[in-house]
PDB file of C-alpha atoms in Angstrom:
ATOM      1  CA  GLU A   1     110.262  92.528  93.235  1.00  0.00           C
ATOM      2  CA  PRO A   2     113.215  93.103  95.589  1.00  0.00           C
ATOM      3  CA  GLU A   3     116.594  92.031  94.046  1.00  0.00           C
ATOM      4  CA  VAL A   4     120.202  91.663  94.776  1.00  0.00           C
ATOM      5  CA  THR A   5     122.319  93.919  92.754  1.00  0.00           C
ATOM      6  CA  GLN A   6     126.053  93.426  91.961  1.00  0.00           C
ATOM      7  CA  THR A   7     128.762  95.765  90.393  1.00  0.00           C
ATOM      8  CA  PRO A   8     130.671  95.597  88.303  1.00  0.00           C
ATOM      9  CA  SER A   9     129.067  93.111  85.890  1.00  0.00           C
ATOM     10  CA  HIS A  10     132.465  92.440  84.469  1.00  0.00           C
ATOM     11  CA  GLN A  11     135.989  93.317  85.504  1.00  0.00           C
ATOM     12  CA  VAL A  12     139.169  92.612  83.823  1.00  0.00           C
ATOM     13  CA  THR A  13     142.392  92.726  86.007  1.00  0.00           C
ATOM     14  CA  GLN A  14     146.117  91.917  85.941  1.00  0.00           C
ATOM     15  CA  MET A  15     147.361  89.227  88.034  1.00  0.00           C
ATOM     16  CA  GLY A  16     148.478  90.453  91.434  1.00  0.00           C
ATOM     17  CA  GLN A  17     145.943  93.290  91.567  1.00  0.00           C
ATOM     18  CA  GLU A  18     143.357  93.870  94.104  1.00  0.00           C
ATOM     19  CA  VAL A  19     139.769  93.665  93.276  1.00  0.00           C
ATOM     20  CA  ILE A  20     136.620  94.683  95.093  1.00  0.00           C
ATOM     21  CA  LEU A  21     133.283  93.289  94.095  1.00  0.00           C
ATOM     22  CA  ARG A  22     130.283  95.035  95.495  1.00  0.00           C
ATOM     23  CA  CYS A  23     126.860  93.874  96.352  1.00  0.00           C
ATOM     24  CA  VAL A  24     123.643  95.564  97.605  1.00  0.00           C
ATOM     25  CA  PRO A  25     121.529  92.808  99.356  1.00  0.00           C
ATOM     26  CA  ILE A  26     117.907  92.992  99.649  1.00  0.00           C
ATOM     27  CA  SER A  27     117.193  95.613 102.194  1.00  0.00           C
ATOM     28  CA  ASN A  28     115.512  93.580 105.006  1.00  0.00           C
ATOM     29  CA  HIS A  29     117.741  90.637 104.682  1.00  0.00           C
ATOM     30  CA  LEU A  30     120.217  89.721 107.445  1.00  0.00           C
ATOM     31  CA  TYR A  31     122.349  86.881 106.037  1.00  0.00           C
ATOM     32  CA  PHE A  32     124.724  87.525 103.110  1.00  0.00           C
ATOM     33  CA  TYR A  33     126.729  85.236 100.982  1.00  0.00           C
ATOM     34  CA  TRP A  34     129.358  85.027  98.341  1.00  0.00           C
ATOM     35  CA  TYR A  35     129.530  82.228  95.889  1.00  0.00           C
ATOM     36  CA  ARG A  36     131.900  81.593  93.032  1.00  0.00           C
ATOM     37  CA  GLN A  37     131.323  79.670  89.795  1.00  0.00           C
ATOM     38  CA  ILE A  38     134.118  78.979  87.374  1.00  0.00           C
ATOM     39  CA  LEU A  39     132.984  78.705  83.841  1.00  0.00           C
ATOM     40  CA  GLY A  40     130.930  75.577  83.206  1.00  0.00           C
ATOM     41  CA  GLN A  41     131.402  74.279  86.741  1.00  0.00           C
ATOM     42  CA  LYS A  42     129.095  74.127  89.809  1.00  0.00           C
ATOM     43  CA  VAL A  43     128.386  77.044  92.205  1.00  0.00           C
ATOM     44  CA  GLU A  44     130.904  76.969  95.133  1.00  0.00           C
ATOM     45  CA  PHE A  45     130.257  78.517  98.493  1.00  0.00           C
ATOM     46  CA  LEU A  46     132.802  81.027  99.637  1.00  0.00           C
ATOM     47  CA  VAL A  47     131.616  82.687 102.805  1.00  0.00           C
ATOM     48  CA  SER A  48     128.452  83.690 104.805  1.00  0.00           C
ATOM     49  CA  PHE A  49     128.052  86.678 106.826  1.00  0.00           C
ATOM     50  CA  TYR A  50     125.664  87.581 109.656  1.00  0.00           C
ATOM     51  CA  ASN A  51     125.580  90.067 112.351  1.00  0.00           C
ATOM     52  CA  ASN A  52     128.655  91.901 111.106  1.00  0.00           C
ATOM     53  CA  GLU A  53     130.937  88.960 111.096  1.00  0.00           C
ATOM     54  CA  ILE A  54     131.749  85.865 108.998  1.00  0.00           C
ATOM     55  CA  SER A  55     129.558  82.925 110.103  1.00  0.00           C
ATOM     56  CA  GLU A  56     131.132  80.315 107.904  1.00  0.00           C
ATOM     57  CA  LYS A  57     133.781  80.176 105.185  1.00  0.00           C
ATOM     58  CA  SER A  58     135.008  77.412 102.701  1.00  0.00           C
ATOM     59  CA  GLU A  59     138.528  76.277 102.189  1.00  0.00           C
ATOM     60  CA  ILE A  60     138.568  78.355  99.107  1.00  0.00           C
ATOM     61  CA  PHE A  61     138.065  81.678 101.132  1.00  0.00           C
ATOM     62  CA  ASP A  62     141.749  81.949 102.161  1.00  0.00           C
ATOM     63  CA  ASP A  63     143.821  84.863 103.472  1.00  0.00           C
ATOM     64  CA  GLN A  64     143.372  86.580  99.865  1.00  0.00           C
ATOM     65  CA  PHE A  65     139.845  87.023 100.449  1.00  0.00           C
ATOM     66  CA  SER A  66     137.881  89.373 102.834  1.00  0.00           C
ATOM     67  CA  VAL A  67     134.406  90.504 103.161  1.00  0.00           C
ATOM     68  CA  GLU A  68     132.994  93.778 104.672  1.00  0.00           C
ATOM     69  CA  ARG A  69     129.699  95.513 105.234  1.00  0.00           C
ATOM     70  CA  PRO A  70     131.028  98.980 105.283  1.00  0.00           C
ATOM     71  CA  ASP A  71     127.522 100.644 105.679  1.00  0.00           C
ATOM     72  CA  GLY A  72     123.877  99.620 105.962  1.00  0.00           C
ATOM     73  CA  SER A  73     123.391  98.626 102.398  1.00  0.00           C
ATOM     74  CA  ASN A  74     126.745  97.333 100.796  1.00  0.00           C
ATOM     75  CA  PHE A  75     128.431  94.081 101.135  1.00  0.00           C
ATOM     76  CA  THR A  76     131.832  93.637  99.519  1.00  0.00           C
ATOM     77  CA  LEU A  77     134.205  90.914  98.631  1.00  0.00           C
ATOM     78  CA  LYS A  78     137.868  91.839  98.284  1.00  0.00           C
ATOM     79  CA  ILE A  79     140.548  89.716  96.728  1.00  0.00           C
ATOM     80  CA  ARG A  80     143.764  91.054  97.756  1.00  0.00           C
ATOM     81  CA  SER A  81     146.095  89.762  95.161  1.00  0.00           C
ATOM     82  CA  THR A  82     144.355  88.085  92.237  1.00  0.00           C
ATOM     83  CA  LYS A  83     145.656  84.987  90.651  1.00  0.00           C
ATOM     84  CA  LEU A  84     144.737  83.479  87.301  1.00  0.00           C
ATOM     85  CA  GLU A  85     142.550  80.814  88.885  1.00  0.00           C
ATOM     86  CA  ASP A  86     140.385  83.472  90.559  1.00  0.00           C
ATOM     87  CA  SER A  87     138.771  84.101  87.124  1.00  0.00           C
ATOM     88  CA  ALA A  88     135.057  83.227  87.669  1.00  0.00           C
ATOM     89  CA  MET A  89     131.527  84.529  88.049  1.00  0.00           C
ATOM     90  CA  TYR A  90     131.158  85.730  91.661  1.00  0.00           C
ATOM     91  CA  PHE A  91     127.648  85.765  92.973  1.00  0.00           C
ATOM     92  CA  CYS A  92     126.338  87.572  95.939  1.00  0.00           C
ATOM     93  CA  ALA A  93     123.198  86.157  97.777  1.00  0.00           C
ATOM     94  CA  SER A  94     121.192  87.125 100.663  1.00  0.00           C
ATOM     95  CA  SER A  95     118.376  85.792 102.824  1.00  0.00           C
ATOM     96  CA  SER A  96     116.068  86.848 105.643  1.00  0.00           C
ATOM     97  CA  GLN A  97     115.922  85.536 109.065  1.00  0.00           C
ATOM     98  CA  GLY A  98     113.748  82.680 110.378  1.00  0.00           C
ATOM     99  CA  TYR A  99     111.934  80.587 108.094  1.00  0.00           C
ATOM    100  CA  GLY A 100     113.019  82.538 105.050  1.00  0.00           C
ATOM    101  CA  ALA A 101     116.669  82.124 105.977  1.00  0.00           C
ATOM    102  CA  ASN A 102     116.715  78.876 103.834  1.00  0.00           C
ATOM    103  CA  VAL A 103     116.011  80.651 100.614  1.00  0.00           C
ATOM    104  CA  LEU A 104     118.948  82.480  98.956  1.00  0.00           C
ATOM    105  CA  THR A 105     118.189  85.210  96.505  1.00  0.00           C
ATOM    106  CA  PHE A 106     121.162  85.644  94.127  1.00  0.00           C
ATOM    107  CA  GLY A 107     122.406  88.717  92.229  1.00  0.00           C
ATOM    108  CA  ALA A 108     123.146  88.588  88.567  1.00  0.00           C
ATOM    109  CA  GLY A 109     126.839  88.055  89.270  1.00  0.00           C
ATOM    110  CA  SER A 110     130.269  89.877  88.706  1.00  0.00           C
ATOM    111  CA  ARG A 111     132.401  88.249  86.025  1.00  0.00           C
ATOM    112  CA  LEU A 112     136.034  88.469  86.934  1.00  0.00           C
ATOM    113  CA  THR A 113     138.791  87.863  84.461  1.00  0.00           C
ATOM    114  CA  VAL A 114     142.401  87.845  85.642  1.00  0.00           C
ATOM    115  CA  LEU A 115     144.959  87.974  82.854  1.00  0.00           C
TER     116      LEU A 115
ATOM    117  CA  GLY B   1     132.506  66.028 102.830  1.00  0.00           C
ATOM    118  CA  GLN B   2     128.861  65.539 101.945  1.00  0.00           C
ATOM    119  CA  GLN B   3     127.901  65.201  98.329  1.00  0.00           C
ATOM    120  CA  LEU B   4     124.783  65.728  96.272  1.00  0.00           C
ATOM    121  CA  ASN B   5     124.591  63.588  93.239  1.00  0.00           C
ATOM    122  CA  GLN B   6     122.526  65.348  90.628  1.00  0.00           C
ATOM    123  CA  SER B   7     121.607  63.543  87.335  1.00  0.00           C
ATOM    124  CA  PRO B   8     121.296  63.603  84.547  1.00  0.00           C
ATOM    125  CA  GLN B   9     124.334  65.920  83.907  1.00  0.00           C
ATOM    126  CA  SER B  10     122.819  67.123  80.707  1.00  0.00           C
ATOM    127  CA  MET B  11     119.626  66.609  78.613  1.00  0.00           C
ATOM    128  CA  PHE B  12     118.695  67.368  74.979  1.00  0.00           C
ATOM    129  CA  ILE B  13     115.096  67.228  74.458  1.00  0.00           C
ATOM    130  CA  GLN B  14     112.493  68.202  71.876  1.00  0.00           C
ATOM    131  CA  GLU B  15     110.026  70.993  72.612  1.00  0.00           C
ATOM    132  CA  GLY B  16     106.974  69.520  74.368  1.00  0.00           C
ATOM    133  CA  GLU B  17     108.682  66.757  76.035  1.00  0.00           C
ATOM    134  CA  ASP B  18     108.482  66.186  79.657  1.00  0.00           C
ATOM    135  CA  VAL B  19     111.784  66.324  81.699  1.00  0.00           C
ATOM    136  CA  SER B  20     112.804  64.755  84.918  1.00  0.00           C
ATOM    137  CA  MET B  21     115.980  65.346  87.089  1.00  0.00           C
ATOM    138  CA  ASN B  22     116.754  64.358  90.477  1.00  0.00           C
ATOM    139  CA  CYS B  23     119.339  64.846  93.373  1.00  0.00           C
ATOM    140  CA  THR B  24     120.239  62.049  95.837  1.00  0.00           C
ATOM    141  CA  SER B  25     122.424  61.876  98.814  1.00  0.00           C
ATOM    142  CA  SER B  26     123.469  59.487 101.574  1.00  0.00           C
ATOM    143  CA  SER B  27     122.644  62.299 104.095  1.00  0.00           C
ATOM    144  CA  ILE B  28     119.328  63.404 105.568  1.00  0.00           C
ATOM    145  CA  PHE B  29     118.145  66.845 104.202  1.00  0.00           C
ATOM    146  CA  ASN B  30     115.651  69.110 105.967  1.00  0.00           C
ATOM    147  CA  THR B  31     115.176  71.516 103.008  1.00  0.00           C
ATOM    148  CA  TRP B  32     115.607  71.130  99.242  1.00  0.00           C
ATOM    149  CA  LEU B  33     115.972  74.020  96.895  1.00  0.00           C
ATOM    150  CA  TRP B  34     115.687  73.878  93.094  1.00  0.00           C
ATOM    151  CA  TYR B  35     117.301  76.749  91.110  1.00  0.00           C
ATOM    152  CA  LYS B  36     117.670  77.593  87.555  1.00  0.00           C
ATOM    153  CA  GLN B  37     120.404  79.507  86.031  1.00  0.00           C
ATOM    154  CA  ASP B  38     120.150  81.275  82.618  1.00  0.00           C
ATOM    155  CA  PRO B  39     123.369  81.915  80.767  1.00  0.00           C
ATOM    156  CA  GLY B  40     125.194  84.763  82.170  1.00  0.00           C
ATOM    157  CA  GLU B  41     122.683  85.211  85.081  1.00  0.00           C
ATOM    158  CA  GLY B  42     122.653  84.159  88.723  1.00  0.00           C
ATOM    159  CA  PRO B  43     120.561  81.228  89.945  1.00  0.00           C
ATOM    160  CA  VAL B  44     116.849  82.018  90.452  1.00  0.00           C
ATOM    161  CA  LEU B  45     114.789  80.034  92.934  1.00  0.00           C
ATOM    162  CA  LEU B  46     112.164  77.703  91.476  1.00  0.00           C
ATOM    163  CA  ILE B  47     110.705  75.704  94.276  1.00  0.00           C
ATOM    164  CA  ALA B  48     111.565  75.211  97.913  1.00  0.00           C
ATOM    165  CA  LEU B  49     110.610  72.176  99.934  1.00  0.00           C
ATOM    166  CA  TYR B  50     110.523  71.846 103.543  1.00  0.00           C
ATOM    167  CA  LYS B  51     108.935  68.530 104.513  1.00  0.00           C
ATOM    168  CA  ALA B  52     109.441  64.919 103.659  1.00  0.00           C
ATOM    169  CA  GLY B  53     106.866  63.842 101.039  1.00  0.00           C
ATOM    170  CA  GLU B  54     106.071  67.433  99.993  1.00  0.00           C
ATOM    171  CA  LEU B  55     105.047  67.913  96.437  1.00  0.00           C
ATOM    172  CA  THR B  56     104.945  71.446  95.118  1.00  0.00           C
ATOM    173  CA  SER B  57     104.243  72.955  91.826  1.00  0.00           C
ATOM    174  CA  ASN B  58     105.174  76.175  90.080  1.00  0.00           C
ATOM    175  CA  GLY B  59     103.543  76.288  86.835  1.00  0.00           C
ATOM    176  CA  ARG B  60     104.805  73.517  84.582  1.00  0.00           C
ATOM    177  CA  LEU B  61     107.335  72.706  87.312  1.00  0.00           C
ATOM    178  CA  THR B  62     106.781  70.024  89.971  1.00  0.00           C
ATOM    179  CA  ALA B  63     109.221  69.038  92.645  1.00  0.00           C
ATOM    180  CA  GLN B  64     109.092  66.563  95.445  1.00  0.00           C
ATOM    181  CA  PHE B  65     110.913  66.039  98.733  1.00  0.00           C
ATOM    182  CA  GLY B  66     111.597  62.313  98.988  1.00  0.00           C
ATOM    183  CA  ILE B  67     110.074  60.505 101.762  1.00  0.00           C
ATOM    184  CA  THR B  68     113.419  59.196 102.968  1.00  0.00           C
ATOM    185  CA  ARG B  69     114.581  62.724 103.052  1.00  0.00           C
ATOM    186  CA  LYS B  70     117.642  61.800 101.001  1.00  0.00           C
ATOM    187  CA  ASP B  71     116.556  62.784  97.580  1.00  0.00           C
ATOM    188  CA  SER B  72     114.338  65.186  95.510  1.00  0.00           C
ATOM    189  CA  PHE B  73     113.139  65.435  92.004  1.00  0.00           C
ATOM    190  CA  LEU B  74     112.228  68.237  89.613  1.00  0.00           C
ATOM    191  CA  ASN B  75     109.691  67.578  86.681  1.00  0.00           C
ATOM    192  CA  ILE B  76     109.161  69.865  83.856  1.00  0.00           C
ATOM    193  CA  SER B  77     106.130  69.200  81.715  1.00  0.00           C
ATOM    194  CA  ALA B  78     105.665  70.200  78.158  1.00  0.00           C
ATOM    195  CA  SER B  79     109.065  71.913  77.682  1.00  0.00           C
ATOM    196  CA  ILE B  80     109.407  75.152  75.817  1.00  0.00           C
ATOM    197  CA  PRO B  81     112.534  76.842  74.380  1.00  0.00           C
ATOM    198  CA  SER B  82     112.909  79.120  77.475  1.00  0.00           C
ATOM    199  CA  ASP B  83     113.301  76.209  79.709  1.00  0.00           C
ATOM    200  CA  VAL B  84     116.868  76.076  78.463  1.00  0.00           C
ATOM    201  CA  GLY B  85     119.425  76.573  81.229  1.00  0.00           C
ATOM    202  CA  ILE B  86     121.166  74.792  84.026  1.00  0.00           C
ATOM    203  CA  TYR B  87     119.085  73.428  87.001  1.00  0.00           C
ATOM    204  CA  PHE B  88     120.666  73.097  90.349  1.00  0.00           C
ATOM    205  CA  CYS B  89     119.460  71.349  93.394  1.00  0.00           C
ATOM    206  CA  ALA B  90     120.622  72.369  96.825  1.00  0.00           C
ATOM    207  CA  GLY B  91     119.915  70.955 100.167  1.00  0.00           C
ATOM    208  CA  TYR B  92     120.268  71.809 103.873  1.00  0.00           C
ATOM    209  CA  TYR B  93     121.399  69.085 106.130  1.00  0.00           C
ATOM    210  CA  ASN B  94     122.459  69.305 109.926  1.00  0.00           C
ATOM    211  CA  ALA B  95     126.131  69.110 110.729  1.00  0.00           C
ATOM    212  CA  GLY B  96     126.447  69.049 114.567  1.00  0.00           C
ATOM    213  CA  ASN B  97     125.028  72.237 115.601  1.00  0.00           C
ATOM    214  CA  ASN B  98     125.242  73.908 112.214  1.00  0.00           C
ATOM    215  CA  ARG B  99     122.960  73.708 109.182  1.00  0.00           C
ATOM    216  CA  LYS B 100     125.038  73.346 105.961  1.00  0.00           C
ATOM    217  CA  LEU B 101     123.833  74.066 102.461  1.00  0.00           C
ATOM    218  CA  ILE B 102     125.430  71.983  99.615  1.00  0.00           C
ATOM    219  CA  TRP B 103     124.709  72.165  95.890  1.00  0.00           C
ATOM    220  CA  GLY B 104     124.530  69.568  93.135  1.00  0.00           C
ATOM    221  CA  LEU B 105     126.661  69.951  90.061  1.00  0.00           C
ATOM    222  CA  GLY B 106     123.700  70.923  87.797  1.00  0.00           C
ATOM    223  CA  THR B 107     121.662  69.596  84.965  1.00  0.00           C
ATOM    224  CA  SER B 108     122.125  71.325  81.620  1.00  0.00           C
ATOM    225  CA  LEU B 109     118.936  71.334  79.692  1.00  0.00           C
ATOM    226  CA  ALA B 110     118.906  72.100  75.904  1.00  0.00           C
ATOM    227  CA  VAL B 111     115.447  72.217  73.978  1.00  0.00           C
ATOM    228  CA  ASN B 112     115.147  71.795  70.474  1.00  0.00           C
ATOM    229  CA  PRO B 113     112.199  73.931  69.056  1.00  0.00           C
TER     230      PRO B 113
END
């Protein structure tokens, strides 16, 4: 079964450092998403991406965050200068077009720990 | 902003019992999704609902799209230990020309063997 893969599974970084989280969405999907989940809390939307541009972003997705699709397969989330409160699980998701665009398939997540 | 009220927040049940959880909102939704999240994993889709009144099953799971389009429930029959996890509802609603997806806060399920 096709799946969304994310790397790294866990990253520990010092506050102020840049972090890049990588995702390989399902190959025929066209919509890509990043979500965040702070430990024990709900899943929070960060950003959606379609046709090589951001289609929607939440207020969490401030200037410290950026997304990129550098090639035909990867979708990355960059946090420019990490803060302690950025510690969370970050989930990438993708969906196909049309009717299937309603259903998001999630990766297993990347756990970010900021010290 | 719009909110989804998911209840209960947590449940602790005995193996074999049936489970019911629901999500409600003041807004009208055009799609409901139910996901399960195992510890340390990403959410996995259980059931998607697209029409008011729709009742869909996936094994021991049954979900319904409320007739008012403002709510949905998920039932699990004859629970087993591997049902443990967090169950999230999510729904799409129309906001102007856009379609937005919002999430419930989750129902944490513990099953005592």
